[in-house]
Short mmCIF file of C-alpha atoms in Angstrom, two decimals:
data_model
loop_
_atom_site.label_atom_id
_atom_site.label_comp_id
_atom_site.label_asym_id
_atom_site.label_seq_id
_atom_site.Cartn_x
_atom_site.Cartn_y
_atom_site.Cartn_z
CA UNK A 25 -17.63 -15.72 -80.18
CA UNK A 26 -15.90 -13.06 -80.71
CA UNK A 27 -13.47 -13.15 -77.19
CA UNK A 28 -13.99 -9.15 -75.07
CA UNK A 29 -11.15 -6.68 -76.27
CA UNK A 30 -7.78 -7.21 -73.89
CA UNK A 31 -7.38 -3.90 -72.55
CA UNK A 32 -4.54 -2.20 -73.47
CA UNK A 33 -1.43 -1.80 -71.04
CA UNK A 34 -0.85 0.92 -68.99
CA UNK A 35 2.06 2.75 -69.44
CA UNK A 36 3.59 3.40 -66.11
CA UNK A 37 4.92 6.99 -66.65
CA UNK A 38 8.20 7.64 -65.83
CA UNK A 39 8.97 8.89 -62.01
CA UNK A 40 10.61 12.01 -62.82
CA UNK A 41 9.31 16.05 -61.35
CA UNK A 42 11.51 18.60 -60.62
CA UNK A 43 10.99 18.00 -57.48
CA UNK A 44 13.26 14.92 -57.66
CA UNK A 45 15.71 15.98 -59.90
CA UNK A 46 16.20 19.27 -57.91
CA UNK A 47 16.41 17.07 -54.66
CA UNK A 48 18.70 14.00 -56.55
CA UNK A 49 21.67 17.47 -57.05
CA UNK A 50 21.04 20.55 -55.35
CA UNK A 51 23.23 19.91 -52.61
CA UNK A 52 26.26 19.87 -55.87
CA UNK A 53 24.65 23.47 -56.82
CA UNK A 54 24.82 24.91 -53.55
CA UNK A 55 28.05 23.98 -52.57
CA UNK A 56 29.37 25.28 -56.08
CA UNK A 57 27.72 28.79 -55.70
CA UNK A 58 29.18 28.91 -51.94
CA UNK A 59 32.44 27.88 -53.94
CA UNK A 60 32.12 30.79 -56.50
CA UNK A 61 30.97 33.41 -53.66
CA UNK A 62 34.20 32.61 -52.33
CA UNK A 63 36.53 32.71 -55.37
CA UNK A 64 34.58 36.33 -56.46
CA UNK A 65 35.10 37.74 -53.26
CA UNK A 66 38.31 36.53 -51.70
CA UNK A 67 39.68 35.97 -55.18
CA UNK A 68 41.42 32.03 -55.49
CA UNK A 69 43.84 32.12 -52.83
CA UNK A 70 41.16 31.66 -50.30
CA UNK A 71 40.68 28.27 -51.86
CA UNK A 72 41.78 24.94 -50.31
CA UNK A 73 43.57 22.68 -52.82
CA UNK A 74 40.31 20.69 -52.04
CA UNK A 75 38.11 23.49 -53.16
CA UNK A 76 39.51 23.85 -55.94
CA UNK A 77 39.13 20.35 -57.23
CA UNK A 78 36.17 19.80 -56.87
CA UNK A 79 35.53 23.49 -58.84
CA UNK A 80 35.81 22.19 -61.77
CA UNK A 81 33.60 18.36 -61.06
CA UNK A 82 31.35 21.22 -59.67
CA UNK A 83 30.51 23.14 -62.73
CA UNK A 84 30.75 20.02 -64.84
CA UNK A 85 27.76 18.33 -62.41
CA UNK A 86 25.74 21.89 -62.81
CA UNK A 87 26.23 21.73 -66.91
CA UNK A 88 24.72 18.18 -66.91
CA UNK A 89 21.92 19.00 -64.89
CA UNK A 90 21.40 22.01 -66.75
CA UNK A 91 21.29 19.72 -70.21
CA UNK A 92 18.84 17.35 -68.68
CA UNK A 93 16.41 20.06 -67.47
CA UNK A 94 16.79 21.77 -70.81
CA UNK A 95 16.08 17.85 -71.99
CA UNK A 96 13.04 17.62 -69.99
CA UNK A 97 11.49 20.85 -69.63
CA UNK A 98 11.72 21.23 -66.58
CA UNK A 99 10.79 24.46 -64.79
CA UNK A 100 11.99 27.62 -66.27
CA UNK A 101 12.85 28.98 -63.19
CA UNK A 102 14.88 26.00 -62.92
CA UNK A 103 15.86 26.49 -66.15
CA UNK A 104 16.49 29.98 -65.15
CA UNK A 105 19.16 29.55 -61.93
CA UNK A 106 21.09 26.35 -63.54
CA UNK A 107 21.66 29.03 -66.75
CA UNK A 108 22.80 31.68 -64.69
CA UNK A 109 24.95 29.62 -62.21
CA UNK A 110 26.97 27.89 -65.15
CA UNK A 111 27.29 31.24 -67.19
CA UNK A 112 28.92 32.65 -63.32
CA UNK A 113 31.22 29.32 -63.44
CA UNK A 114 32.32 29.98 -66.89
CA UNK A 115 33.77 33.22 -66.42
CA UNK A 116 35.24 32.29 -62.98
CA UNK A 117 36.97 28.91 -63.74
CA UNK A 118 38.00 29.58 -67.00
CA UNK A 119 37.48 33.06 -68.29
CA UNK A 120 40.49 35.26 -67.87
CA UNK A 121 40.85 37.64 -65.08
CA UNK A 122 43.17 40.26 -65.09
CA UNK A 123 44.63 42.68 -62.66
CA UNK A 124 43.85 46.58 -62.66
CA UNK A 125 47.03 46.27 -63.13
CA UNK A 126 47.85 44.00 -65.26
CA UNK A 127 45.20 45.82 -68.25
CA UNK A 128 47.04 49.13 -67.47
CA UNK A 129 50.07 47.69 -68.13
CA UNK A 130 48.32 45.67 -71.36
CA UNK A 131 47.59 49.67 -72.80
CA UNK A 132 50.68 50.72 -72.58
CA UNK A 133 52.30 48.33 -73.91
CA UNK A 134 50.00 47.15 -76.49
CA UNK A 135 46.64 48.63 -76.79
CA UNK A 136 47.58 52.16 -77.27
CA UNK A 137 50.65 51.37 -79.74
CA UNK A 138 48.84 49.23 -81.70
CA UNK A 139 45.85 51.53 -81.99
CA UNK A 140 48.01 54.07 -83.19
CA UNK A 141 49.91 52.11 -85.87
CA UNK A 142 45.81 51.33 -86.98
CA UNK A 143 45.89 54.83 -88.08
CA UNK A 144 48.82 55.39 -89.63
CA UNK A 145 47.26 56.68 -93.07
CA UNK A 146 45.49 58.77 -91.73
CA UNK A 147 48.23 60.24 -89.39
CA UNK A 148 50.70 60.66 -92.37
CA UNK A 149 47.49 62.84 -94.53
CA UNK A 150 46.96 65.03 -91.23
CA UNK A 151 50.71 65.19 -90.85
CA UNK A 152 50.89 66.32 -94.42
CA UNK A 153 47.88 68.95 -93.73
CA UNK A 154 49.83 70.77 -91.04
CA UNK A 155 53.41 71.05 -92.95
CA UNK A 156 50.29 71.96 -95.71
CA UNK A 157 48.96 74.37 -93.50
CA UNK A 158 52.74 75.78 -92.55
CA UNK A 159 53.83 76.39 -95.77
CA UNK A 160 51.01 78.09 -97.26
CA UNK A 161 51.41 80.96 -94.73
CA UNK A 162 54.88 81.18 -94.11
CA UNK A 163 54.91 81.90 -97.79
CA UNK A 164 52.25 84.84 -98.11
CA UNK A 165 53.61 86.15 -94.34
CA UNK A 166 57.19 86.09 -96.00
CA UNK A 167 57.00 87.75 -98.76
CA UNK A 168 53.43 90.15 -97.51
CA UNK A 169 54.28 90.38 -93.97
CA UNK A 170 50.41 92.04 -94.07
CA UNK A 171 49.30 88.63 -94.23
CA UNK A 172 50.60 88.11 -90.47
CA UNK A 173 47.43 89.21 -89.18
CA UNK A 174 44.82 87.36 -91.42
CA UNK A 175 46.61 84.43 -89.60
CA UNK A 176 47.37 85.51 -85.89
CA UNK A 177 44.97 87.04 -83.23
CA UNK A 178 46.51 89.96 -81.72
CA UNK A 179 46.29 88.57 -78.66
CA UNK A 180 47.36 85.18 -79.28
CA UNK A 181 50.97 87.00 -80.96
CA UNK A 182 51.67 88.84 -77.72
CA UNK A 183 53.50 91.05 -80.56
CA UNK A 184 55.93 88.85 -81.98
CA UNK A 185 54.36 90.09 -85.18
CA UNK A 186 55.95 91.63 -87.69
CA UNK A 187 56.24 95.26 -86.16
CA UNK A 188 58.74 93.67 -83.27
CA UNK A 189 62.52 94.33 -83.17
CA UNK A 190 64.61 91.14 -83.50
CA UNK A 191 66.06 92.07 -80.49
CA UNK A 192 62.21 92.46 -78.76
CA UNK A 193 61.67 88.71 -80.65
CA UNK A 194 64.42 87.09 -79.30
CA UNK A 195 63.71 87.93 -75.41
CA UNK A 196 60.28 85.83 -76.28
CA UNK A 197 62.10 83.17 -77.04
CA UNK A 198 63.77 82.46 -73.32
CA UNK A 199 67.42 84.46 -74.15
CA UNK A 200 66.50 88.08 -72.36
CA UNK A 201 64.43 87.41 -68.89
CA UNK A 202 66.00 86.82 -65.65
CA UNK A 203 66.05 83.24 -64.21
CA UNK A 204 63.98 83.52 -61.42
CA UNK A 205 61.34 85.56 -63.85
CA UNK A 206 61.32 82.49 -66.07
CA UNK A 207 60.74 80.48 -63.09
CA UNK A 208 57.66 82.35 -61.42
CA UNK A 209 54.99 81.14 -62.76
CA UNK A 210 55.29 78.07 -64.52
CA UNK A 211 53.12 75.83 -63.44
CA UNK A 212 50.05 78.08 -64.16
CA UNK A 213 51.96 78.44 -68.00
CA UNK A 214 52.04 74.88 -68.00
CA UNK A 215 48.43 74.05 -66.82
CA UNK A 216 47.93 76.89 -69.00
CA UNK A 217 49.39 75.28 -72.20
CA UNK A 218 48.17 71.60 -71.56
CA UNK A 219 43.94 72.89 -70.94
CA UNK A 220 44.29 75.11 -73.98
CA UNK A 221 46.50 72.08 -76.89
CA UNK A 222 43.95 69.46 -75.07
CA UNK A 223 41.15 71.38 -75.69
CA UNK A 224 41.83 71.90 -79.31
CA UNK A 225 42.42 68.24 -80.10
CA UNK A 226 39.75 66.84 -78.18
CA UNK A 227 37.78 69.41 -80.32
CA UNK A 228 39.22 67.85 -83.55
CA UNK A 229 38.65 64.36 -82.71
CA UNK A 230 35.41 64.87 -81.50
CA UNK A 231 34.66 66.98 -84.97
CA UNK A 232 35.46 64.07 -87.20
CA UNK A 233 32.07 62.54 -87.24
CA UNK A 234 31.08 64.96 -90.05
CA UNK A 235 33.30 63.34 -92.83
CA UNK A 236 36.12 64.72 -91.92
CA UNK A 237 36.48 67.90 -92.74
CA UNK A 238 36.10 69.81 -89.99
CA UNK A 239 38.62 67.81 -88.18
CA UNK A 240 41.29 68.89 -91.39
CA UNK A 241 40.33 72.17 -91.79
CA UNK A 242 41.51 72.73 -87.88
CA UNK A 243 44.27 70.60 -88.20
CA UNK A 244 45.05 73.18 -91.44
CA UNK A 245 44.63 75.98 -89.36
CA UNK A 246 46.88 74.52 -86.49
CA UNK A 247 49.80 74.07 -89.37
CA UNK A 248 48.45 78.36 -90.69
CA UNK A 249 49.30 79.65 -87.17
CA UNK A 250 53.00 77.95 -87.11
CA UNK A 251 53.87 78.86 -90.52
CA UNK A 252 53.19 82.27 -90.34
CA UNK A 253 55.18 82.92 -86.69
CA UNK A 254 57.94 80.91 -88.04
CA UNK A 255 58.05 83.61 -91.08
CA UNK A 256 57.80 86.79 -88.42
CA UNK A 257 61.18 84.77 -86.96
CA UNK A 258 63.05 84.11 -90.35
CA UNK A 259 62.75 87.33 -91.49
CA UNK A 260 64.22 88.73 -88.46
CA UNK A 261 67.33 86.33 -88.55
CA UNK A 262 65.92 84.42 -86.08
CA UNK A 263 64.18 81.14 -87.55
CA UNK A 264 67.26 78.61 -86.14
CA UNK A 265 66.93 79.46 -82.95
CA UNK A 266 62.46 79.76 -83.02
CA UNK A 267 62.62 76.11 -84.44
CA UNK A 268 64.67 75.40 -81.18
CA UNK A 269 62.12 76.81 -78.87
CA UNK A 270 59.41 75.00 -80.82
CA UNK A 271 61.51 71.54 -81.26
CA UNK A 272 62.47 71.05 -77.67
CA UNK A 273 58.27 70.31 -76.57
CA UNK A 274 57.10 70.83 -80.34
CA UNK A 275 57.67 67.25 -81.69
CA UNK A 276 55.54 65.62 -79.07
CA UNK A 277 53.07 68.28 -79.39
CA UNK A 278 52.69 68.16 -83.49
CA UNK A 279 53.05 64.78 -83.14
CA UNK A 280 49.77 64.86 -80.79
CA UNK A 281 48.04 67.40 -82.90
CA UNK A 282 48.92 64.75 -85.37
CA UNK A 283 47.05 61.87 -84.16
CA UNK A 284 44.08 63.45 -82.68
CA UNK A 285 43.42 64.21 -86.50
CA UNK A 286 44.31 60.71 -87.42
CA UNK A 287 41.45 59.55 -84.83
CA UNK A 288 38.83 61.84 -86.13
CA UNK A 289 39.49 61.32 -89.31
CA UNK A 290 39.79 57.37 -88.69
CA UNK A 291 35.22 58.06 -87.72
CA UNK A 292 34.94 60.18 -90.60
CA UNK A 293 35.85 57.78 -93.16
CA UNK A 294 34.16 54.82 -91.34
CA UNK A 295 31.26 56.80 -91.81
CA UNK A 296 31.53 58.38 -95.52
CA UNK A 297 32.92 54.13 -96.32
CA UNK A 298 31.31 52.16 -94.22
CA UNK A 299 32.54 48.64 -96.19
CA UNK A 300 30.52 45.98 -95.89
CA UNK A 301 29.34 46.82 -92.67
CA UNK A 302 26.60 48.80 -91.51
CA UNK A 303 26.85 52.96 -91.10
CA UNK A 304 27.04 52.67 -86.95
CA UNK A 305 29.06 49.50 -86.25
CA UNK A 306 31.31 50.88 -88.86
CA UNK A 307 31.82 54.25 -86.74
CA UNK A 308 31.57 52.07 -83.44
CA UNK A 309 34.55 50.20 -84.53
CA UNK A 310 36.18 53.07 -85.52
CA UNK A 311 35.38 54.72 -82.27
CA UNK A 312 36.60 52.66 -80.18
CA UNK A 313 40.14 52.34 -82.04
CA UNK A 314 40.17 56.03 -81.98
CA UNK A 315 39.16 55.88 -78.17
CA UNK A 316 42.41 54.66 -77.23
CA UNK A 317 44.51 56.58 -79.50
CA UNK A 318 42.18 60.03 -77.83
CA UNK A 319 43.63 58.69 -74.25
CA UNK A 320 47.63 58.40 -75.20
CA UNK A 321 47.15 62.06 -77.03
CA UNK A 322 46.05 63.59 -73.69
CA UNK A 323 49.10 61.41 -71.77
CA UNK A 324 51.37 62.67 -74.84
CA UNK A 325 50.17 66.74 -74.47
CA UNK A 326 50.82 66.51 -70.72
CA UNK A 327 54.41 65.40 -71.08
CA UNK A 328 54.74 68.28 -74.27
CA UNK A 329 53.31 70.87 -71.47
CA UNK A 330 55.70 69.94 -69.02
CA UNK A 331 58.09 70.90 -71.91
CA UNK A 332 57.06 73.47 -72.53
CA UNK A 333 55.92 74.88 -69.28
CA UNK A 334 59.65 73.73 -68.19
CA UNK A 335 62.10 72.04 -70.11
CA UNK A 336 61.30 75.14 -72.06
CA UNK A 337 61.79 78.14 -69.89
CA UNK A 338 64.58 76.65 -68.05
CA UNK A 339 66.90 75.47 -70.87
CA UNK A 340 67.93 77.82 -72.75
CA UNK A 341 70.54 76.50 -75.03
CA UNK A 342 69.23 75.97 -78.89
CA UNK A 343 71.36 73.18 -79.90
CA UNK A 344 70.02 71.70 -76.34
CA UNK A 345 66.27 72.63 -77.23
CA UNK A 346 66.41 70.65 -80.79
CA UNK A 347 68.57 67.76 -78.55
CA UNK A 348 65.28 67.14 -76.27
CA UNK A 349 63.06 67.17 -78.85
CA UNK A 350 64.73 65.09 -81.49
CA UNK A 351 64.77 62.76 -78.35
CA UNK A 352 61.68 62.53 -77.65
CA UNK A 353 60.29 62.24 -81.28
CA UNK A 354 62.69 58.91 -81.83
CA UNK A 355 61.35 57.41 -78.83
CA UNK A 356 57.83 58.40 -79.37
CA UNK A 357 58.15 56.66 -83.11
CA UNK A 358 59.68 53.75 -81.61
CA UNK A 359 57.39 53.34 -79.24
CA UNK A 360 55.12 53.60 -81.73
CA UNK A 361 55.98 51.68 -84.68
CA UNK A 362 59.23 49.52 -83.97
CA UNK A 363 57.81 45.85 -84.24
CA UNK A 364 57.61 43.87 -80.28
CA UNK A 365 56.28 40.53 -79.91
CA UNK A 366 52.65 40.61 -79.12
CA UNK A 367 51.33 39.00 -75.96
CA UNK A 368 48.92 36.01 -76.61
CA UNK A 369 48.47 35.89 -72.85
#
C-alpha cells in the first residue's frame, strides 16, 4: 500500500514590505533631508559640529536604503524619492561648490586666457588677413589716391581723404584743437566707439557658422579701411603721427578684432571639419570656447573705447601714444600667453 503523499512544507514569505522598510529607515531619510535643506539655505556655517559629522553617515545610510530598495523592487515612488535624495546629497556633500566671486576669479585667471590660447592658430590666420587687407589698400591708395573712395565711405572719412591738406589732417590727430574742445563730449564719443566696435566684432563672430567665409571677408574689410587711411596720412608726411594716433588704442582694438574673428573661424572650421564627432557636437564644443573668447573681447573693446575716447584725445604726444599702445599690447600678450600654474582645485 502506497503511503499518502506528504504535503510539501509551506515556505514562509519573508516578512519584508515597503511599509516595514520605510518604518525602519525613514527617520534617517528625514534627518538627512533636513540637514540638506539647512545646508542649501544657510550654508555649511549653519551646521553644528555634530550635524557635520552626521551628514556623511546619513548619506551612506540613504545610499544603503536605495541599494536595498532597488534589489527588492520596492514601489517606484519610494525608489524615486531615495534616488533624488541621494543625488541631492552627493552634490551637497561631495560636490565642488564655488561662490560667485570664485567663478569670476576663475574666469579671469584661467578660463578666458585658456580659451584665447586654444584659438591661437585662428588668431594668427585672422591677423594675417587683416594685415593683407591693409597692405592691399595701402598699396593701391599710395599709388592711385582715387582708390581711397572705393574703400572708405565719405561719411566715415570725415574730410580725411586725399584732397585734405596736411594741416587739416594733422589737426584731426589731436594736435590742432583747444583742450576744452577736446574734452567736450568725450564720453559720448567713447560710448559710440565702444558700441560700433562691439557690433562689428559680434557680427564677425556670429557669421562664423557660415564656414567662416563671411568672418574672413569682414576682417579683410577692416584691414582695407585701415590701410587706405594710413596711405592718405603717409602721403602727406604724417604716417608716424597717424601711427601714434592709432597705436594708443589700436593695439587693444585690433587684437580684440582678431580674437572675435578667430572665435567665429573656430566655429566655422568645426562645422566644416567636425572630425570623429558629429557636426552639431563639434559646433557646440567650438561655440563654448568661442563664447568665452567673446566675453573677453567685449571687455577688451571697452578698454579700447576708453583709450580711444579719453586717452587718445587727452594725450597728444605721439611718442607717449606709442608707449601706451606698446604697454597695452605687452599686457595682453603676457595675460594670454605667459604660462601659469593651472588651478587644480
